[in-house]
Tab-separated table of C-alpha atoms in Angstrom:
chain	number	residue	atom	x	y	z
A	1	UNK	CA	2.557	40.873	-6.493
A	2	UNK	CA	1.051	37.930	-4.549
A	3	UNK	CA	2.958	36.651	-1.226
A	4	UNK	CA	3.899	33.206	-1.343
A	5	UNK	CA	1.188	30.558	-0.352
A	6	UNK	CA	1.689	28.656	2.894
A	7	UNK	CA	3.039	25.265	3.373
A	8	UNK	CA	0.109	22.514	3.256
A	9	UNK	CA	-0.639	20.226	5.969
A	10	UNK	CA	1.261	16.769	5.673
A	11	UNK	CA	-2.123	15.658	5.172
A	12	UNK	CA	-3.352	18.470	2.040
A	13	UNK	CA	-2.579	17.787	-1.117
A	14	UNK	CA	-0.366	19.767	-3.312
A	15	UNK	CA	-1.609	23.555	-3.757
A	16	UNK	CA	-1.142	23.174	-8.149
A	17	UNK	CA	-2.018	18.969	-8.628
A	18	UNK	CA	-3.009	16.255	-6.773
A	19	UNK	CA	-0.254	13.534	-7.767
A	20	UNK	CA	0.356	10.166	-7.707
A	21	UNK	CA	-0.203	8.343	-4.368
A	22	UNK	CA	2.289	6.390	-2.498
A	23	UNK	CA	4.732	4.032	-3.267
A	24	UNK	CA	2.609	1.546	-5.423
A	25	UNK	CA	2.836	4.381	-7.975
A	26	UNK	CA	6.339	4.835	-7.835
A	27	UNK	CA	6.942	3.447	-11.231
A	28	UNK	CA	4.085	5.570	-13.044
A	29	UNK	CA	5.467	9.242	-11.741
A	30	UNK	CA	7.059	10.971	-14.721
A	31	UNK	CA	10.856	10.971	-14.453
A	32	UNK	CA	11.766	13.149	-17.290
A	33	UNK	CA	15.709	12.212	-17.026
A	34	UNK	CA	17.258	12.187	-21.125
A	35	UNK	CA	20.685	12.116	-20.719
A	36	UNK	CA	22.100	15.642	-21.673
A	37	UNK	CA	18.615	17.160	-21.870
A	38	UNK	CA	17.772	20.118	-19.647
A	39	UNK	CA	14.728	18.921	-18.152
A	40	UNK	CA	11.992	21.557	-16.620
A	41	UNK	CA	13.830	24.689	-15.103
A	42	UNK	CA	13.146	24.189	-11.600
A	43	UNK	CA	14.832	26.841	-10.462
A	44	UNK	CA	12.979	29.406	-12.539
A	45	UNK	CA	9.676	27.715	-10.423
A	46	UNK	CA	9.894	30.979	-7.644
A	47	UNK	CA	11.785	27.974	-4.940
A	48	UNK	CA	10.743	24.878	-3.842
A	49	UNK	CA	10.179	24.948	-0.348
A	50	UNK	CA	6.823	25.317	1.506
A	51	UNK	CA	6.977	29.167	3.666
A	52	UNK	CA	9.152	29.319	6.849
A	53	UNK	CA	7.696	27.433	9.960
A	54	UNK	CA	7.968	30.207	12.414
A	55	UNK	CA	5.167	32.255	10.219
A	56	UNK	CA	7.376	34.951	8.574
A	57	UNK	CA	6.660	35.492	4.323
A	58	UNK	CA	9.563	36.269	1.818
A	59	UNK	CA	8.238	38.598	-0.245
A	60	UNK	CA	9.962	38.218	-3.421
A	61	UNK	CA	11.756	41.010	-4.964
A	62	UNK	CA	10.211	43.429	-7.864
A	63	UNK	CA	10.975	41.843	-11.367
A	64	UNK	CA	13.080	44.766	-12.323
A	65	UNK	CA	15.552	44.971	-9.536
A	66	UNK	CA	15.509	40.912	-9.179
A	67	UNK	CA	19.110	39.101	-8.330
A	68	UNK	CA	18.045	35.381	-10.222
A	69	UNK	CA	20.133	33.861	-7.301
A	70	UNK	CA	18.054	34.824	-4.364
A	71	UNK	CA	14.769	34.030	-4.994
A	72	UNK	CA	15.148	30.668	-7.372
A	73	UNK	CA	15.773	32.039	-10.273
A	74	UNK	CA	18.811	31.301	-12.712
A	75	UNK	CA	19.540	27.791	-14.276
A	76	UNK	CA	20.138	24.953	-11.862
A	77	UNK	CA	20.825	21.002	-11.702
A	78	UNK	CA	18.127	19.890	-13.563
A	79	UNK	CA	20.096	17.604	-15.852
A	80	UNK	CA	21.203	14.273	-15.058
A	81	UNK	CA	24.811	13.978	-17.483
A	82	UNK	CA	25.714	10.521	-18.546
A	83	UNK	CA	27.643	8.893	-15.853
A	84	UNK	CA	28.625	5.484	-14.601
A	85	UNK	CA	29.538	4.154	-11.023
A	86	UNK	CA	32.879	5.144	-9.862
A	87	UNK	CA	35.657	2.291	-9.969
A	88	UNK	CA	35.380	-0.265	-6.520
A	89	UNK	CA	37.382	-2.596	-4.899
A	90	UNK	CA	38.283	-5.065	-7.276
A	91	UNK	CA	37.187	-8.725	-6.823
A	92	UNK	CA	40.064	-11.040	-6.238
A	93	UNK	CA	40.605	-14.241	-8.231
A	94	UNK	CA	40.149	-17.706	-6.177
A	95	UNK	CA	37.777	-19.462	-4.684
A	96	UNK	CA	38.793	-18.813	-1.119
A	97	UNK	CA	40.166	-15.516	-1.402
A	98	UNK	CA	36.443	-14.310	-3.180
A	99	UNK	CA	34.683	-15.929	-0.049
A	100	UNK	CA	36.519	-13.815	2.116
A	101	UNK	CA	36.101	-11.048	0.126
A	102	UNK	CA	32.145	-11.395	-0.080
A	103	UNK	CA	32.124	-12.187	3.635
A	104	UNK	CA	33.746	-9.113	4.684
A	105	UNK	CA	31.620	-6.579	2.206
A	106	UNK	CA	28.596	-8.621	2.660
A	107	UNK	CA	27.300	-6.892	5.777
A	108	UNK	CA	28.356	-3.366	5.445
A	109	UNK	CA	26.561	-3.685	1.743
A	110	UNK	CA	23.895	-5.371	2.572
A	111	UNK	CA	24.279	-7.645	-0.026
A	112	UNK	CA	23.818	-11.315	0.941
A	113	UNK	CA	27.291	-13.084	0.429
A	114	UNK	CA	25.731	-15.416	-2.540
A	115	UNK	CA	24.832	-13.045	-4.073
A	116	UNK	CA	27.704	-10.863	-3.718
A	117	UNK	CA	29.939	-14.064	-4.493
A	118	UNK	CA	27.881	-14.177	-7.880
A	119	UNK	CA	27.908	-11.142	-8.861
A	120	UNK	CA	31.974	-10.982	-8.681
A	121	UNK	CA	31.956	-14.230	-11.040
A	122	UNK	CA	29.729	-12.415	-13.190
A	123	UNK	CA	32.471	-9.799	-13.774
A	124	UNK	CA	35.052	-12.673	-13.634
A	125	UNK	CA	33.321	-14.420	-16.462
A	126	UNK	CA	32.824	-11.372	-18.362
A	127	UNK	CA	36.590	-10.624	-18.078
A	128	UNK	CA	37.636	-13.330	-20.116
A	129	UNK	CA	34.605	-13.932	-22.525
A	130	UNK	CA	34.691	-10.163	-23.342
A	131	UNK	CA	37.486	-8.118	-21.511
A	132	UNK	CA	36.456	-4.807	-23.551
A	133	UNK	CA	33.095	-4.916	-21.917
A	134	UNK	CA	34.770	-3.762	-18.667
A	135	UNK	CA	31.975	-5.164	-17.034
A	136	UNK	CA	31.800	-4.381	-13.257
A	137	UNK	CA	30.594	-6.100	-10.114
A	138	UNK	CA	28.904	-2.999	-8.745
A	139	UNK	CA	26.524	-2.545	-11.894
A	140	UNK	CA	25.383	-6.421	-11.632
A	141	UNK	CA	24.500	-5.335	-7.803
A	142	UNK	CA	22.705	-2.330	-8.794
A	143	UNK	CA	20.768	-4.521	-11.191
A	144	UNK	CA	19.843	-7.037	-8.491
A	145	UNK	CA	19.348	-4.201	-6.094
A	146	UNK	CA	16.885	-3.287	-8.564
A	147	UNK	CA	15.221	-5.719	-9.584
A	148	UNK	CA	14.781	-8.428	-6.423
A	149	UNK	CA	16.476	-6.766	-3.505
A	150	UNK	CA	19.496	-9.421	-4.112
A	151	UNK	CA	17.122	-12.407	-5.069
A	152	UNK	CA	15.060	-11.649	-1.589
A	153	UNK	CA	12.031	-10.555	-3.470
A	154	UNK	CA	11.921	-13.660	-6.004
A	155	UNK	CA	13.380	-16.360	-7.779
A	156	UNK	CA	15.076	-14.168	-10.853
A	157	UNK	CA	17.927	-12.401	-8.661
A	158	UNK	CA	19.044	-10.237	-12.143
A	159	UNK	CA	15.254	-9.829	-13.538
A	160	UNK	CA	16.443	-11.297	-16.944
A	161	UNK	CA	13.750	-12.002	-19.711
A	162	UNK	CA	12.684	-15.273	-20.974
A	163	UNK	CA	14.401	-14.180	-24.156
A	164	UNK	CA	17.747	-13.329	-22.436
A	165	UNK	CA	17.970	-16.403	-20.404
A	166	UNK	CA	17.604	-19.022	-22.891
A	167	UNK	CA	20.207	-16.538	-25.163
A	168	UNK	CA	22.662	-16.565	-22.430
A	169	UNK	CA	22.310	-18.618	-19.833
A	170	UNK	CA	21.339	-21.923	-21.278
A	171	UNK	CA	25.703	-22.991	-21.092
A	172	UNK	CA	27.949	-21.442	-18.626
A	173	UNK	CA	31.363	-22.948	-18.466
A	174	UNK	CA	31.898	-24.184	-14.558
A	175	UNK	CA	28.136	-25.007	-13.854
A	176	UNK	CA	26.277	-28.488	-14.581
A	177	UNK	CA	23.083	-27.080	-14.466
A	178	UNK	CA	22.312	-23.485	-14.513
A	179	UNK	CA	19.257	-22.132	-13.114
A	180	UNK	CA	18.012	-18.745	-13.189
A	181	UNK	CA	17.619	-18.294	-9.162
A	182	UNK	CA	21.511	-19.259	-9.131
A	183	UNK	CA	23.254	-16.128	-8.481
A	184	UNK	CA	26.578	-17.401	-10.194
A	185	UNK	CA	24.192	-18.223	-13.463
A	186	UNK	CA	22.119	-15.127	-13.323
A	187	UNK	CA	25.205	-13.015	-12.930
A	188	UNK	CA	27.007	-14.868	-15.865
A	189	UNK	CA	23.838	-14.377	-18.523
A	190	UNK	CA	23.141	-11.068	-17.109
A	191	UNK	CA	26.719	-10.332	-17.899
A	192	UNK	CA	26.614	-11.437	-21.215
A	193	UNK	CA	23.307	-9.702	-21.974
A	194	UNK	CA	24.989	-6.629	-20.673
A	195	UNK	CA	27.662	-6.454	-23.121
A	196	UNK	CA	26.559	-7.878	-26.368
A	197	UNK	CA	26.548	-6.117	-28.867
A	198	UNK	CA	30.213	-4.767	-28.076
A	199	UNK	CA	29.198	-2.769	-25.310
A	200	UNK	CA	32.026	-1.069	-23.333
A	201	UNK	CA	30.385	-0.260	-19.584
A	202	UNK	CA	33.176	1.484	-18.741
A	203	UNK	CA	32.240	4.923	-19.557
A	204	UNK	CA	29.096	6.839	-18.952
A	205	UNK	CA	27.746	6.425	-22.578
A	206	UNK	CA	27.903	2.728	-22.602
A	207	UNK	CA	26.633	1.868	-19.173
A	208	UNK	CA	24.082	4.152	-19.764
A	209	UNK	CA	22.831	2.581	-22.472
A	210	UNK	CA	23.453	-0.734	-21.526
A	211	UNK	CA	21.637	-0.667	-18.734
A	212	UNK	CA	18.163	0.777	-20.637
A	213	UNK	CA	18.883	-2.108	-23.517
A	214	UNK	CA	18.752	-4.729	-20.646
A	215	UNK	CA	15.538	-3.543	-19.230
A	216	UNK	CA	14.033	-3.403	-21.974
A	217	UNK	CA	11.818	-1.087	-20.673
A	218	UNK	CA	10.243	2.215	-21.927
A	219	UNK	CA	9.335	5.659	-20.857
A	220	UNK	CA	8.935	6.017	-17.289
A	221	UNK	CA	9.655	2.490	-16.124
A	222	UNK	CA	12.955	2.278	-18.033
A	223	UNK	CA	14.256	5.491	-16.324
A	224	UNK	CA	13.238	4.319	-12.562
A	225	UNK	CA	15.131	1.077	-13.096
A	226	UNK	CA	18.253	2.955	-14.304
A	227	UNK	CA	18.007	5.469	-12.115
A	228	UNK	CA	17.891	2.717	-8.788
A	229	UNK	CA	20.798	0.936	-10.663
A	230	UNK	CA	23.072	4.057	-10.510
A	231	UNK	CA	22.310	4.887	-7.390
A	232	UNK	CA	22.659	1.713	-6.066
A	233	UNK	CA	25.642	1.244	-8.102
A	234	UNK	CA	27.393	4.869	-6.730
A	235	UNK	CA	26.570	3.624	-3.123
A	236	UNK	CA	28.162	-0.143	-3.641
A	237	UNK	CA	31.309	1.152	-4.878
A	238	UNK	CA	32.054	3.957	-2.308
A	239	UNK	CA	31.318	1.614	0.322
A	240	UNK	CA	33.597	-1.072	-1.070
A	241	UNK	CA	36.348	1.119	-0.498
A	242	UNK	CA	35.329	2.290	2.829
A	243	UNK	CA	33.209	-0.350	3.884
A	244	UNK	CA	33.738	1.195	7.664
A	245	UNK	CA	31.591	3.656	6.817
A	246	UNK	CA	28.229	1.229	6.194
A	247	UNK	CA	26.758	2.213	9.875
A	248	UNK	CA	27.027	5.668	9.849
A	249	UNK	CA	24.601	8.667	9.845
A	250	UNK	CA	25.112	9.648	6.081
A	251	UNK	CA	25.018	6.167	4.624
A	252	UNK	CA	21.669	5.269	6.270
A	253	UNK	CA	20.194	8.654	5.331
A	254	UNK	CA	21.778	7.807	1.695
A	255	UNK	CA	20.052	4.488	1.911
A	256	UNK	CA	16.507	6.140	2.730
A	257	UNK	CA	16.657	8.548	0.389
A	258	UNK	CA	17.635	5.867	-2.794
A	259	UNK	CA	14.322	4.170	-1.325
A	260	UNK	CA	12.197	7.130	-2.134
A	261	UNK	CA	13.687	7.347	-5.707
A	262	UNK	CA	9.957	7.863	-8.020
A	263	UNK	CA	8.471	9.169	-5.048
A	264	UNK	CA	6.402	12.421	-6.818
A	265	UNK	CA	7.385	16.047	-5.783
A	266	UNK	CA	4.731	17.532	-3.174
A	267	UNK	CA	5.253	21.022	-1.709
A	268	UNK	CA	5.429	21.061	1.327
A	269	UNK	CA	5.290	16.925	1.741
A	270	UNK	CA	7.099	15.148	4.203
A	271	UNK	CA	5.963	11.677	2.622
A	272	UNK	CA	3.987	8.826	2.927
A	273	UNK	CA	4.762	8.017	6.356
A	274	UNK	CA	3.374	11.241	6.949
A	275	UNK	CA	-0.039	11.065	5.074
A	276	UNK	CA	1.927	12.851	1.906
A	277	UNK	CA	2.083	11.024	-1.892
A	278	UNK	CA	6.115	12.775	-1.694
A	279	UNK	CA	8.292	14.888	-0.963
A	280	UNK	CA	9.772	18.463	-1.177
A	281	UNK	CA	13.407	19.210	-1.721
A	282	UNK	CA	14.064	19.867	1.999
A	283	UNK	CA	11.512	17.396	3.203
A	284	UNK	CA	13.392	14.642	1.797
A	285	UNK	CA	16.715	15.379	3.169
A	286	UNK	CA	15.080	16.024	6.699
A	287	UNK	CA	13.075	12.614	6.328
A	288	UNK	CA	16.019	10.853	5.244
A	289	UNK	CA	18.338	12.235	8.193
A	290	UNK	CA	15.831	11.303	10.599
A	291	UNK	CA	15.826	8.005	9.548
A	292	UNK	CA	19.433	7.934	10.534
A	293	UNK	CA	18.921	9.329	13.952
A	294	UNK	CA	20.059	12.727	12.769
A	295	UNK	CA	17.235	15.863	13.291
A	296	UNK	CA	17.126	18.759	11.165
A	297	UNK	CA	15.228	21.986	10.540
A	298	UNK	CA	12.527	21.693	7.834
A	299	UNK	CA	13.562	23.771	5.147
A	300	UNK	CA	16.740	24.195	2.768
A	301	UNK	CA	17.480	27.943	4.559
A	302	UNK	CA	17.196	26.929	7.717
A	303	UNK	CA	19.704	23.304	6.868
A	304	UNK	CA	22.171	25.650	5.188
A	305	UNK	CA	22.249	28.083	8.179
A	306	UNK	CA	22.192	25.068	10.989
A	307	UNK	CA	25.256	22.647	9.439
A	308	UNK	CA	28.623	23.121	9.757
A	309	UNK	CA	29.527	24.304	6.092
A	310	UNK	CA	31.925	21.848	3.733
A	311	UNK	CA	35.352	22.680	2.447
A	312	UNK	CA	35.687	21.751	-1.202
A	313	UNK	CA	34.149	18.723	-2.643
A	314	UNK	CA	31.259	17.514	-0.806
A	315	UNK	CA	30.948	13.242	0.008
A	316	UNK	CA	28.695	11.029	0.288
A	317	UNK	CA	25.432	11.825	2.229
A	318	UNK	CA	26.169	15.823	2.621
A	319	UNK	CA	23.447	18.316	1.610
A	320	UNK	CA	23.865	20.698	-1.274
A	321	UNK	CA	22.406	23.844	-1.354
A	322	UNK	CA	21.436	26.441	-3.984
A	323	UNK	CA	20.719	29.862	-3.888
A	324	UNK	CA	22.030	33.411	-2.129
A	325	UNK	CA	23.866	32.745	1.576
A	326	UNK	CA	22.683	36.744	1.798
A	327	UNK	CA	19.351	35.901	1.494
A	328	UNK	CA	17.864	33.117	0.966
A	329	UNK	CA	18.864	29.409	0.048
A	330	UNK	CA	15.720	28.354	-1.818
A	331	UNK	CA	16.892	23.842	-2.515
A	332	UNK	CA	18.957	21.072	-1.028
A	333	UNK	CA	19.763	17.553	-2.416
A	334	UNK	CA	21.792	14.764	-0.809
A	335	UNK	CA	25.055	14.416	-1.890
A	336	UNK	CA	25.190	10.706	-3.254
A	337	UNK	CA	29.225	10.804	-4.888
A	338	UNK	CA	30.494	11.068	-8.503
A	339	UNK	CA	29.181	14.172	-8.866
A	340	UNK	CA	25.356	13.530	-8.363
A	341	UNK	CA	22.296	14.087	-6.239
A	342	UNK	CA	19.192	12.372	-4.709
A	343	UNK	CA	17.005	15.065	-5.699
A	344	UNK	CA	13.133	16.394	-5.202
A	345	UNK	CA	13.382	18.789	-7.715
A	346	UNK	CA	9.578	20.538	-8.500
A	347	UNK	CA	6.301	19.909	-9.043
A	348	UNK	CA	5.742	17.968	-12.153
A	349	UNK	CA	8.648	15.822	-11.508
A	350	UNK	CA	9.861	12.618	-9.489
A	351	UNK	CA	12.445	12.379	-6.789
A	352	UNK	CA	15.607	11.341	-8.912
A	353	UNK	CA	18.926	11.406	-9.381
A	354	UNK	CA	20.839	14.608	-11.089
A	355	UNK	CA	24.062	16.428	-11.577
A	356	UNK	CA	24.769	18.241	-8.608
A	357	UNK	CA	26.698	21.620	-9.989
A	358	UNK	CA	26.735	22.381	-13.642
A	359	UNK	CA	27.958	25.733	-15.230
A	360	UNK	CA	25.614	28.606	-14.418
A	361	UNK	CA	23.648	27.262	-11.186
A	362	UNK	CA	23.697	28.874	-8.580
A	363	UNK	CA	25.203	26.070	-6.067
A	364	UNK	CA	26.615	28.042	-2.994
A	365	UNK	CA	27.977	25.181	-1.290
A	366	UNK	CA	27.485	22.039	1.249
A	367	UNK	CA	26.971	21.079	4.468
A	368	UNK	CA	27.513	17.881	6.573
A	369	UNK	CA	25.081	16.727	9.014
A	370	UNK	CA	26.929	13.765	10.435
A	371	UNK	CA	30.711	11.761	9.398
């Protein structure tokens, strides 16, 4: 039986394939994501991370006497269920009251207050031209998260198609003139375009595919921009309700790691910034901590065995681990709420978002680097 390979330089290239490089690839890295589909079994792969850094070799257990939970094997979160955002704060009603409001969440978000302010009229519209769209504030931010950084990379905040513009946007009750770099008329027509065709946004089956009908998108480019919309989404509406939170360890490590959603899957990568096209599993989580300030060991063992451990459900920005606490804990994600993951999960695949625990994986618990 052959010993595991070492971990490549930061500067080799993966040991199987050479994959896409850097972030101007992003959107051309396959993100096999269907909704409900078991994508590739990662944790049948043998484990993700590179060797241990102080030289030692796990040599992996005979066939016959194997435990699947110690070495990688068994199934594993490699299935991203339908979901939506979880509910946020709701937008109040008023001109002055909705400045306030966008003034206050506007700097822990990082939203700018326009374009918060628009995005809350957007659902305000939507509530009385179609109240069983349930349209909410948080996805129009993950869309203009997604696709202009909140109108700062361009002059269509809600990246709405010729086609959907002059469809919705051409009459919006309120405004003279709309124009398409208006946040307030942007979030309006993206509204509408959101929920024709009787969508309800509400639940995870109508979000999910409103949000791949607005694109318009296909194949790998339509699952990167609903991937960053969720995420983005998830991370909006927890930190509307604790906006307090917006300067701590775990949201900027949060932050970092949404940023490096497409990113390929390298073994033993540490990413760009470090001469790699990726990341592993454990080499995002330690990236993304350092960005915060936070240092951690390199690989998902050594995390698990270094953090203080998490009693019952794990929040935003812990690390979830997978494997045997006996022997060895072979992955790690980053907790992002709702019951998902930012996630490196093998070679073949992009950094994205998945279910955390499903039935039959062999999750073993979390732990928090930093409040």
């Amino acid at each position: 039986m052959t010993e595991p390979e070492p971990a490549p330089s930061a500067s080799e290239p993966s040991p199987k394939k050479s994959w896409a490089h850097g972030v101007a690839m992003r959107g051309l890295v396959a993100l096999p994501l269907v909704a409900g589909l078991a994508t590739a079994g990662w944790l049948l792969a043998g484990g993700n991370d590179p060797a241990p850094v102080d030289g030692r070799q796990l040599v992996p257990v005979p066939a016959a006497k194997q435990d699947p939970a110690t070495v990688g094997g068994g199934a594993g979160p490699s299935v991203l269920e339908v979901s939506a955002p979880v509910k946020a704060q709701e937008t109040p009603k008023g001109a002055r009251p909705l400045e306030e409001w966008a003034g206050k969440l506007a700097g822990p978000l990082d939203i700018p207050a326009k374009s918060l302010m628009g995005y809350a009229n957007g659902e305000l519209a939507l509530r009385g031209e179609q109240p069983n769209c349930h349209l909410s504030w948080v996805t129009l931010a993950g869309i203009g998260a997604a696709s202009s950084n909140h109108g700062r990379g361009g002059d269509n905040p809600l990246g709405l198609s010729a086609q959907q513009w002059k469809k919705h946007g051409a009459s919006i009750p309120g405004i003279a003139k709309p124009a398409l770099a208006d946040p307030d008329s942007a979030s309006v027509a993206a509204g509408r375009a959101l929920c024709a065709s009787g969508a309800d946004l509400g639940g995870g089956n109508g979000w999910w595919k409103a949000i791949a009908a607005y694109q318009g998108g296909k194949g790998n480019e339509a699952e990167l921009f609903r991937q960053r919309v969720l995420g983005n989404a998830q991370l909006y509406a927890t930190l509307s309700l604790d906006p307090a939170r917006s300067a701590s360890p775990a949201v900027k490590a949060t932050r970092f790691a949404l940023g490096q959603l497409g990113l390929p899957y390298v073994w033993g990568g540490n990413g760009p910034e470090a001469g790699a096209a990726g990341f592993d599993c454990s080499g995002l989580t330690k990236a993304s901590y350092d960005e915060a300030g936070v240092a951690l060991p390199r690989t998902a063992d050594s995390q698990f065995r270094a953090l203080p451990q998490v009693a019952g459900e794990p929040k935003l920005g812990d690390l979830v681990f997978y494997g045997n606490p006996s022997t060895r804990i072979h992955h790690v994600g980053l907790y992002l709420g709702n019951g998902l993951m930012i996630n490196a999960p093998t070679e073949g695949q992009a950094i994205q978002i998945h279910t955390y625990h499903s039935k039959g994986d062999d999750y073993t618990g979390a732990g928090r680097p930093a409040a």
